Short mmCIF file of C-alpha atoms in Angstrom, two decimals:
data_model
loop_
_atom_site.label_atom_id
_atom_site.label_comp_id
_atom_site.label_asym_id
_atom_site.label_seq_id
_atom_site.Cartn_x
_atom_site.Cartn_y
_atom_site.Cartn_z
CA UNK K 25 -15.44 9.23 18.96
CA UNK K 26 -18.62 10.61 16.95
CA UNK K 27 -17.93 11.16 13.07
CA UNK K 28 -18.14 15.18 13.09
CA UNK K 29 -15.43 14.96 15.61
CA UNK K 30 -13.11 12.79 13.89
CA UNK K 31 -13.62 14.23 10.48
CA UNK K 32 -12.81 17.65 12.18
CA UNK K 33 -9.80 17.42 14.27
CA UNK K 34 -6.97 18.74 12.48
CA UNK K 35 -3.25 18.45 12.21
CA UNK K 36 -0.98 21.21 11.27
CA UNK K 37 -4.41 22.87 9.75
CA UNK K 38 -5.94 19.83 7.94
CA UNK K 39 -7.81 16.93 8.92
CA UNK K 40 -5.98 13.80 10.99
CA UNK K 41 -5.11 11.40 8.38
CA UNK K 42 -5.43 7.92 9.36
CA UNK K 43 -1.90 7.57 10.76
CA UNK K 44 -1.66 10.49 12.93
CA UNK K 45 0.40 9.89 16.10
CA UNK K 46 2.61 7.27 14.11
CA UNK K 47 5.78 8.28 14.38
CA UNK K 48 8.67 7.09 11.57
CA UNK K 49 11.98 7.30 11.02
CA UNK K 50 13.21 7.28 7.40
CA UNK K 51 16.53 5.95 6.96
CA UNK K 52 16.43 5.61 2.99
CA UNK K 53 17.65 6.23 -0.07
CA UNK K 54 16.95 6.58 -3.74
CA UNK K 55 13.32 5.68 -4.58
CA UNK K 56 12.73 2.38 -3.06
CA UNK K 57 12.76 3.56 0.27
CA UNK K 58 11.87 7.49 0.11
CA UNK K 59 8.41 6.68 -1.26
CA UNK K 60 7.83 4.30 1.36
CA UNK K 61 8.01 6.57 4.04
CA UNK K 62 6.02 9.21 2.06
CA UNK K 63 2.81 7.23 1.54
CA UNK K 64 3.42 6.98 5.42
CA UNK K 65 3.50 10.49 5.87
CA UNK K 66 0.67 11.49 3.38
CA UNK K 67 -1.09 9.99 5.75
CA UNK K 68 -0.85 11.45 8.74
CA UNK K 69 2.21 9.79 9.88
CA UNK K 70 5.15 12.40 11.63
CA UNK K 71 8.05 10.75 8.95
CA UNK K 72 11.56 11.95 10.29
CA UNK K 73 13.91 11.80 7.65
CA UNK K 74 17.79 10.89 8.99
CA UNK K 75 19.89 11.64 5.96
CA UNK K 76 23.69 12.11 6.22
CA UNK K 77 25.35 15.57 6.87
CA UNK K 78 26.26 16.02 2.92
CA UNK K 79 22.40 14.86 2.06
CA UNK K 80 20.79 11.96 1.17
CA UNK K 81 22.02 10.55 -2.70
CA UNK K 82 18.53 12.05 -4.31
CA UNK K 83 19.13 15.55 -3.66
CA UNK K 84 21.90 15.18 -6.48
CA UNK K 85 20.13 14.13 -8.77
CA UNK K 86 20.03 17.26 -11.35
CA UNK K 87 19.85 14.72 -14.48
CA UNK K 88 17.78 11.80 -15.31
CA UNK K 89 17.99 9.94 -18.18
CA UNK K 90 19.91 12.67 -19.86
CA UNK K 91 16.85 15.11 -18.83
CA UNK K 92 17.71 18.44 -17.05
CA UNK K 93 15.64 17.78 -13.66
CA UNK K 94 17.26 20.69 -11.26
CA UNK K 95 14.85 23.28 -9.94
CA UNK K 96 15.77 26.71 -8.41
CA UNK K 97 17.19 27.15 -5.13
CA UNK K 98 19.52 23.75 -5.67
CA UNK K 99 16.51 21.60 -5.48
CA UNK K 100 15.65 19.01 -8.27
CA UNK K 101 12.48 17.34 -9.22
CA UNK K 102 13.67 14.22 -8.36
CA UNK K 103 13.75 14.59 -4.56
CA UNK K 104 11.26 16.64 -4.53
CA UNK K 105 8.79 13.81 -5.66
CA UNK K 106 10.06 11.55 -3.18
CA UNK K 107 10.31 13.81 0.23
CA UNK K 108 7.23 15.44 1.05
CA UNK K 109 5.44 15.41 4.28
CA UNK K 110 8.90 14.74 6.24
CA UNK K 111 11.14 16.45 8.90
CA UNK K 112 14.58 16.21 8.22
CA UNK K 113 17.57 15.65 10.78
CA UNK K 114 20.79 15.48 9.31
CA UNK K 115 23.69 13.55 11.29
CA UNK K 116 27.30 11.71 10.78
CA UNK K 117 26.37 8.14 11.29
CA UNK K 118 30.42 7.31 11.65
CA UNK K 119 30.66 9.00 14.68
CA UNK K 120 29.14 6.67 17.80
CA UNK K 121 26.87 9.71 18.89
CA UNK K 122 25.66 10.04 15.27
CA UNK K 123 24.02 6.20 16.00
CA UNK K 124 23.06 6.92 19.59
CA UNK K 125 20.73 9.75 17.73
CA UNK K 126 19.15 7.27 15.54
CA UNK K 127 18.60 4.69 18.72
CA UNK K 128 17.09 7.56 20.42
CA UNK K 129 14.71 8.45 18.21
CA UNK K 130 14.13 4.56 17.55
CA UNK K 131 13.16 4.15 21.15
CA UNK K 132 9.99 6.75 20.86
CA UNK K 133 8.80 5.49 17.32
CA UNK K 134 6.56 3.11 16.04
CA UNK K 135 8.42 2.38 12.73
CA UNK K 136 11.94 2.41 11.20
CA UNK K 137 12.66 2.35 7.43
CA UNK K 138 15.68 1.80 5.85
CA UNK K 139 17.20 0.25 2.34
CA UNK K 140 20.18 0.23 2.56
CA UNK K 141 22.70 -2.91 1.07
CA UNK K 142 22.24 -6.14 3.49
CA UNK K 143 24.78 -5.99 6.17
CA UNK K 144 24.93 -2.11 6.60
CA UNK K 145 22.28 -1.55 9.35
CA UNK K 146 23.56 -4.45 11.18
CA UNK K 147 27.39 -2.92 11.05
CA UNK K 148 26.20 0.16 12.49
CA UNK K 149 23.87 -1.56 15.24
CA UNK K 150 20.87 -0.19 13.58
CA UNK K 151 19.78 -3.80 12.47
CA UNK K 152 16.52 -4.94 13.47
CA UNK K 153 17.77 -7.37 16.37
CA UNK K 154 19.58 -4.52 17.43
CA UNK K 155 16.94 -2.17 17.69
CA UNK K 156 14.00 -4.74 19.07
CA UNK K 157 16.13 -4.32 21.97
CA UNK K 158 15.57 -0.75 22.32
CA UNK K 159 11.68 -0.88 21.67
CA UNK K 160 10.13 -4.74 21.15
CA UNK K 161 6.97 -2.61 19.52
CA UNK K 162 9.61 -1.47 16.35
CA UNK K 163 8.04 -2.16 13.08
CA UNK K 164 11.08 -2.51 11.00
CA UNK K 165 10.76 -2.30 7.21
CA UNK K 166 13.52 -2.73 4.88
CA UNK K 167 13.71 -2.71 1.13
CA UNK K 168 16.31 -4.72 -0.79
CA UNK K 169 17.31 -5.85 -4.57
CA UNK K 170 16.36 -9.42 -4.27
CA UNK K 171 15.18 -10.22 -0.72
CA UNK K 172 16.41 -11.02 2.36
CA UNK K 173 17.40 -14.87 1.94
CA UNK K 174 19.06 -16.63 -0.76
CA UNK K 175 22.35 -16.53 -2.96
CA UNK K 176 22.22 -12.68 -3.65
CA UNK K 177 20.61 -11.21 -0.51
CA UNK K 178 23.91 -9.27 -0.13
CA UNK K 179 23.93 -7.81 -3.82
CA UNK K 180 23.42 -4.13 -4.85
CA UNK K 181 20.57 -3.28 -6.98
CA UNK K 182 18.47 -0.34 -8.25
CA UNK K 183 15.50 0.03 -10.13
CA UNK K 184 16.65 -1.31 -13.72
CA UNK K 185 18.38 -4.57 -12.51
CA UNK K 186 15.51 -5.35 -10.40
CA UNK K 187 12.88 -5.11 -13.69
CA UNK K 188 15.83 -7.20 -15.62
CA UNK K 189 15.72 -10.08 -12.99
CA UNK K 190 11.82 -10.11 -12.40
CA UNK K 191 10.79 -10.12 -16.30
CA UNK K 192 9.27 -6.75 -16.37
CA UNK K 193 11.53 -5.72 -18.98
CA UNK K 194 10.22 -8.20 -21.62
CA UNK K 195 6.92 -6.66 -20.31
CA UNK K 196 7.05 -3.48 -22.92
CA UNK K 197 7.28 -3.72 -26.31
CA UNK K 198 6.15 -5.97 -29.17
CA UNK K 199 6.95 -9.75 -30.05
CA UNK K 200 10.23 -9.84 -31.02
CA UNK K 201 11.20 -6.70 -29.43
CA UNK K 202 14.76 -6.09 -27.51
CA UNK K 203 13.89 -5.90 -23.85
CA UNK K 204 13.28 -2.29 -22.60
CA UNK K 205 13.25 -0.66 -18.86
CA UNK K 206 9.97 0.93 -18.20
CA UNK K 207 10.48 4.43 -17.60
CA UNK K 208 9.36 6.09 -14.54
CA UNK K 209 11.47 4.23 -12.51
CA UNK K 210 8.95 1.78 -11.47
CA UNK K 211 10.07 -1.39 -10.25
CA UNK K 212 11.67 1.50 -7.25
CA UNK K 213 7.88 2.97 -7.15
CA UNK K 214 6.16 -0.49 -6.65
CA UNK K 215 8.69 -1.79 -4.22
CA UNK K 216 7.95 1.28 -1.69
CA UNK K 217 4.11 0.72 -1.96
CA UNK K 218 5.12 -2.54 -1.01
CA UNK K 219 6.93 -2.03 1.42
CA UNK K 220 4.11 0.61 3.35
CA UNK K 221 1.57 -1.67 2.47
CA UNK K 222 3.63 -4.26 4.56
CA UNK K 223 4.57 -2.07 6.89
CA UNK K 224 0.54 -0.61 7.61
CA UNK K 225 -0.31 -5.13 7.82
CA UNK K 226 2.50 -5.03 10.55
CA UNK K 227 1.24 -2.03 13.08
CA UNK K 228 -2.50 -3.71 12.45
CA UNK K 229 -1.01 -7.13 13.73
CA UNK K 230 0.99 -5.01 16.85
CA UNK K 231 -2.65 -4.32 17.93
CA UNK K 232 -3.01 -7.92 18.79
CA UNK K 233 0.67 -9.24 19.76
CA UNK K 234 2.29 -5.98 21.69
CA UNK K 235 5.09 -6.38 19.47
CA UNK K 236 6.68 -5.17 16.59
CA UNK K 237 8.16 -7.08 13.51
CA UNK K 238 10.59 -7.45 10.44
CA UNK K 239 8.74 -6.39 7.29
CA UNK K 240 10.67 -7.01 3.87
CA UNK K 241 10.22 -5.92 0.69
CA UNK K 242 12.76 -6.76 -2.96
CA UNK K 243 12.60 -5.34 -6.20
CA UNK K 244 12.79 -8.44 -7.14
CA UNK K 245 9.50 -9.63 -5.23
CA UNK K 246 7.22 -6.50 -6.03
CA UNK K 247 8.04 -6.17 -9.71
CA UNK K 248 6.85 -10.07 -9.83
CA UNK K 249 3.94 -8.66 -7.47
CA UNK K 250 3.36 -5.96 -10.33
CA UNK K 251 3.20 -8.69 -13.07
CA UNK K 252 1.37 -11.17 -10.99
CA UNK K 253 -1.55 -12.34 -13.33
CA UNK K 254 0.60 -12.44 -16.33
CA UNK K 255 3.51 -14.84 -14.33
CA UNK K 256 0.43 -17.09 -12.57
CA UNK K 257 -1.03 -17.43 -15.72
CA UNK K 258 2.26 -18.35 -17.52
CA UNK K 259 3.20 -20.82 -14.59
CA UNK K 260 -0.50 -22.31 -14.32
CA UNK K 261 -0.15 -23.24 -18.01
CA UNK K 262 3.75 -24.04 -18.23
CA UNK K 263 2.75 -27.29 -19.93
CA UNK K 264 1.25 -26.37 -22.80
CA UNK K 265 2.74 -26.29 -26.15
CA UNK K 266 5.23 -23.62 -26.97
CA UNK K 267 4.34 -22.11 -23.18
CA UNK K 268 7.67 -21.09 -22.45
CA UNK K 269 7.72 -18.93 -25.39
CA UNK K 270 4.71 -17.36 -24.60
CA UNK K 271 5.74 -16.74 -20.78
CA UNK K 272 7.06 -12.94 -22.13
CA UNK K 273 5.29 -13.38 -25.15
CA UNK K 274 4.06 -9.82 -26.45
CA UNK K 275 1.76 -9.35 -29.50
CA UNK K 276 2.17 -6.79 -31.85
CA UNK K 277 -0.53 -3.88 -32.43
CA UNK K 278 -0.79 -5.31 -36.10
CA UNK K 279 -1.17 -8.90 -35.08
CA UNK K 280 -3.37 -8.36 -31.36
CA UNK K 281 -5.81 -11.74 -31.25
CA UNK K 282 -8.68 -9.67 -30.28
CA UNK K 283 -8.71 -6.16 -32.67
CA UNK K 284 -11.53 -4.50 -31.24
CA UNK K 285 -8.72 -4.77 -27.70
CA UNK K 286 -6.53 -2.64 -29.31
CA UNK K 287 -4.69 0.54 -30.21
CA UNK K 288 -5.26 2.73 -32.79
CA UNK K 289 -4.14 6.19 -34.33
CA UNK K 290 -6.34 9.41 -35.25
CA UNK K 291 -6.83 11.62 -37.48
CA UNK K 292 -5.10 14.11 -35.04
CA UNK K 293 -2.33 11.93 -34.47
CA UNK K 294 -3.59 10.65 -30.96
CA UNK K 295 -4.15 7.33 -29.89
CA UNK K 296 -7.24 5.70 -28.71
CA UNK K 297 -7.56 2.49 -26.97
CA UNK K 298 -10.15 -0.09 -27.09
CA UNK K 299 -10.25 -2.73 -24.14
CA UNK K 300 -13.68 -4.83 -25.27
CA UNK K 301 -12.37 -7.99 -23.82
CA UNK K 302 -15.91 -9.51 -24.81
CA UNK K 303 -15.51 -9.21 -28.63
CA UNK K 304 -18.64 -11.26 -29.34
CA UNK K 305 -20.69 -8.70 -27.42
CA UNK K 306 -19.75 -5.57 -28.96
CA UNK K 307 -18.73 -6.29 -32.30
CA UNK K 308 -22.07 -6.07 -33.89
CA UNK K 309 -22.99 -2.34 -32.02
CA UNK K 310 -19.07 -1.36 -32.71
CA UNK K 311 -19.23 -2.46 -36.44
CA UNK K 312 -22.21 -0.15 -36.44
CA UNK K 313 -21.01 2.81 -35.02
CA UNK K 314 -17.55 2.79 -37.29
CA UNK K 315 -19.88 2.48 -40.01
CA UNK K 316 -18.63 -0.74 -41.09
CA UNK K 317 -22.18 -2.61 -40.55
CA UNK K 318 -21.51 -4.84 -43.59
CA UNK K 319 -18.39 -6.72 -41.24
CA UNK K 320 -20.70 -7.74 -38.65
CA UNK K 321 -22.00 -10.06 -40.57
CA UNK K 322 -19.05 -10.96 -42.67
CA UNK K 323 -18.12 -15.03 -42.28
CA UNK K 324 -14.03 -13.80 -41.91
CA UNK K 325 -15.26 -11.67 -39.13
CA UNK K 326 -18.53 -12.96 -37.31
CA UNK K 327 -17.30 -13.86 -34.30
CA UNK K 328 -13.91 -13.85 -32.11
CA UNK K 329 -12.22 -17.02 -33.68
CA UNK K 330 -13.11 -15.61 -36.81
CA UNK K 331 -11.60 -12.13 -35.85
CA UNK K 332 -8.41 -13.85 -34.72
CA UNK K 333 -7.96 -15.63 -37.72
CA UNK K 334 -8.17 -12.85 -40.18
CA UNK K 335 -6.93 -9.95 -37.38
CA UNK K 336 -4.20 -8.55 -39.85
CA UNK K 337 -6.94 -8.10 -42.63
CA UNK K 338 -9.58 -6.52 -39.65
CA UNK K 339 -6.85 -4.14 -38.18
CA UNK K 340 -6.14 -2.96 -41.61
CA UNK K 341 -9.52 -1.85 -41.64
CA UNK K 342 -9.80 -0.20 -38.54
CA UNK K 343 -6.47 1.38 -39.07
CA UNK K 344 -8.03 3.02 -41.51
CA UNK K 345 -10.98 3.78 -40.63
CA UNK K 346 -9.62 5.17 -37.15
CA UNK K 347 -7.63 7.80 -39.37
CA UNK K 348 -10.67 9.31 -40.76
CA UNK K 349 -11.54 10.80 -37.90
CA UNK K 350 -10.13 13.44 -34.75
CA UNK K 351 -9.81 11.64 -31.34
CA UNK K 352 -12.72 14.11 -30.33
CA UNK K 353 -14.83 12.73 -33.30
CA UNK K 354 -14.62 8.90 -32.55
CA UNK K 355 -15.00 9.89 -28.64
CA UNK K 356 -18.05 11.72 -29.66
CA UNK K 357 -19.31 8.77 -31.58
CA UNK K 358 -18.36 5.95 -29.67
CA UNK K 359 -19.76 7.62 -26.81
CA UNK K 360 -23.42 7.89 -27.98
CA UNK K 361 -23.15 5.00 -29.66
CA UNK K 362 -23.05 1.98 -26.81
CA UNK K 363 -21.31 1.01 -23.79
CA UNK K 364 -17.87 0.54 -24.79
CA UNK K 365 -14.28 0.52 -23.31
CA UNK K 366 -11.48 2.92 -24.46
CA UNK K 367 -9.69 5.56 -23.90
CA UNK K 368 -7.43 8.37 -25.17
CA UNK K 369 -3.47 7.24 -24.71
CA UNK K 370 -2.51 10.27 -22.96
CA UNK K 371 1.03 11.75 -22.29
CA UNK K 372 1.70 12.74 -18.86
CA UNK K 373 1.85 16.32 -19.56
CA UNK K 374 -1.73 15.91 -20.40
CA UNK K 375 -2.77 14.44 -16.90
CA UNK K 376 -2.99 17.95 -15.31
CA UNK K 377 -5.92 18.79 -18.08
CA UNK K 378 -7.92 15.34 -17.26
CA UNK K 379 -11.18 16.55 -15.70
CA UNK K 380 -11.35 12.56 -14.47
CA UNK K 381 -8.20 13.18 -12.66
CA UNK K 382 -8.80 17.02 -11.13
CA UNK K 383 -12.71 15.64 -10.25
CA UNK K 384 -10.96 12.93 -8.28
CA UNK K 385 -7.26 15.27 -7.28
CA UNK K 386 -5.31 12.45 -8.49
CA UNK K 387 -3.11 15.47 -9.22
CA UNK K 388 -2.36 18.48 -6.79
CA UNK K 389 -1.34 21.87 -6.35
CA UNK K 390 0.29 22.58 -3.77
CA UNK K 391 2.37 26.06 -2.60
CA UNK K 392 6.38 25.49 -2.43
CA UNK K 393 8.19 27.84 -0.80
CA UNK K 394 11.29 27.97 -3.19
CA UNK K 395 9.73 26.86 -6.28
CA UNK K 396 6.04 28.89 -5.88
CA UNK K 397 2.81 26.66 -7.27
CA UNK K 398 4.03 23.59 -7.88
CA UNK K 399 1.77 20.09 -8.89
CA UNK K 400 2.66 17.04 -7.40
CA UNK K 401 0.87 13.22 -8.30
CA UNK K 402 -1.37 12.67 -5.17
CA UNK K 403 -1.74 10.17 -2.57
CA UNK K 404 -3.72 7.77 -4.85
CA UNK K 405 -6.07 6.41 -2.38
CA UNK K 406 -9.32 8.60 -0.90
CA UNK K 407 -10.52 8.48 2.57
CA UNK K 408 -14.18 9.16 3.66
CA UNK K 409 -12.91 10.11 7.14
CA UNK K 410 -9.70 10.46 7.33
CA UNK K 411 -8.18 11.97 4.09
CA UNK K 412 -4.25 11.90 3.14
CA UNK K 413 -2.71 15.53 2.56
CA UNK K 414 0.48 17.42 1.59
CA UNK K 415 1.63 19.00 4.66
CA UNK K 416 5.17 19.80 3.87
CA UNK K 417 6.98 19.70 0.90
CA UNK K 418 10.64 17.87 0.69
CA UNK K 419 12.78 19.23 3.60
CA UNK K 420 16.09 21.17 3.21
CA UNK K 421 19.13 19.54 4.59
CA UNK K 422 18.86 19.03 8.51
CA UNK K 423 16.12 21.58 8.11
CA UNK K 424 14.05 20.22 11.63
CA UNK K 425 17.27 18.61 13.18
CA UNK K 426 17.65 20.96 16.40
CA UNK K 427 13.41 20.95 16.41
CA UNK K 428 13.49 16.77 16.47
CA UNK K 429 16.67 16.66 18.97
CA UNK K 430 14.56 18.92 21.75
CA UNK K 431 11.11 16.67 21.24
CA UNK K 432 13.94 13.61 21.52
CA UNK K 433 14.85 15.06 25.04
CA UNK K 434 18.34 16.43 23.81
CA UNK K 435 18.96 19.70 25.58
CA UNK K 436 20.61 23.09 23.77
CA UNK K 437 23.96 21.97 26.17
CA UNK K 438 24.13 18.51 24.14
CA UNK K 439 22.89 19.70 20.67
CA UNK K 440 26.04 22.54 20.87
CA UNK K 441 28.00 19.70 21.84
CA UNK K 442 27.08 17.47 18.76
CA UNK K 443 27.42 20.24 16.44
CA UNK K 444 31.16 20.96 18.23
CA UNK K 445 32.15 17.23 17.37
CA UNK K 446 30.47 17.72 14.11
CA UNK K 447 27.84 15.01 14.21
CA UNK K 448 25.21 17.44 13.45
CA UNK K 449 25.04 20.54 11.16
#
């Protein structure tokens, strides 16, 4: 296919994504699994969300961390954020007819995703060994708390226990602080990202082998990988003195080893983050830009080792200096004085107004049938020929049940029978 024809091929009025033509059965809940399915949907896959007649658990998350997350029309921001680009079919899987519907869907699908506790899918006849008998090309993506093997494989898990077990809770704050979970449900988020990545690798491998496979991702493994550099460096230097204490060590801001890779508060209350790791390269021009030329040749601060030895004194001086001007003023000074590495420390609600976020469409505005214009975090990767897209907002419970059943080969009489039995809404 030539470039022009590929670029202009449309899927629901938008350019086709790289997974156009791929069908995903999304039997997931909360955030871990739904994020994986959503990312595949962003890439053009047809994602069919299978949920209970009462709706997936995320539909009831009207309060999160004590914050009201409810939206008009009985919706909530938690579910909306995790469920776009999906069609919903609502089924009673306690009835064999409901399970049979899922198995029929799998027969024509490419990917099946689930993140239920180990053993749940198998008891229903929806485990990998069951489904590959129906479709040996199926890619079976499974998300769990602690991985498919080991003594705790059957234990339930949610985001914060994944953060706890992986060491991620010690990655925040300063040395000596109590552990604290990172906000934003990041263990679920990185778990979903890793599960989608694994599924894509298996989908590519299927081109050569002609058969599918099972792909497993977990809170524990994904959250360790999120800290991969720190984990691997710590393990590699575990033999060095005090290494055990340093595995999760976090320097406080006023004791940073490299004071020009640190953060400072400006006159207007905004924080400025410096990331000048090659400190000796930057130090002379940095000191000059701040009007502190004398420090550049001061023996106490002449090189990295000296600045580290006298870091607390230097940080106090830099604190006083940065507090003398607003962030905008320092931005102008630093941008014009050299190639310094720095950025404002932004809050989430500031991101929409960031011109760099806007230019790259990292957050996008889309029309919602109930909520009007809404802003959502966009798929984070750009594709020159097969762009990602937001084609659907989060569906209502069972919104597409009849449509999906008809596509799968069920007749209207079959649908009426399933309704009479209470298998579908």
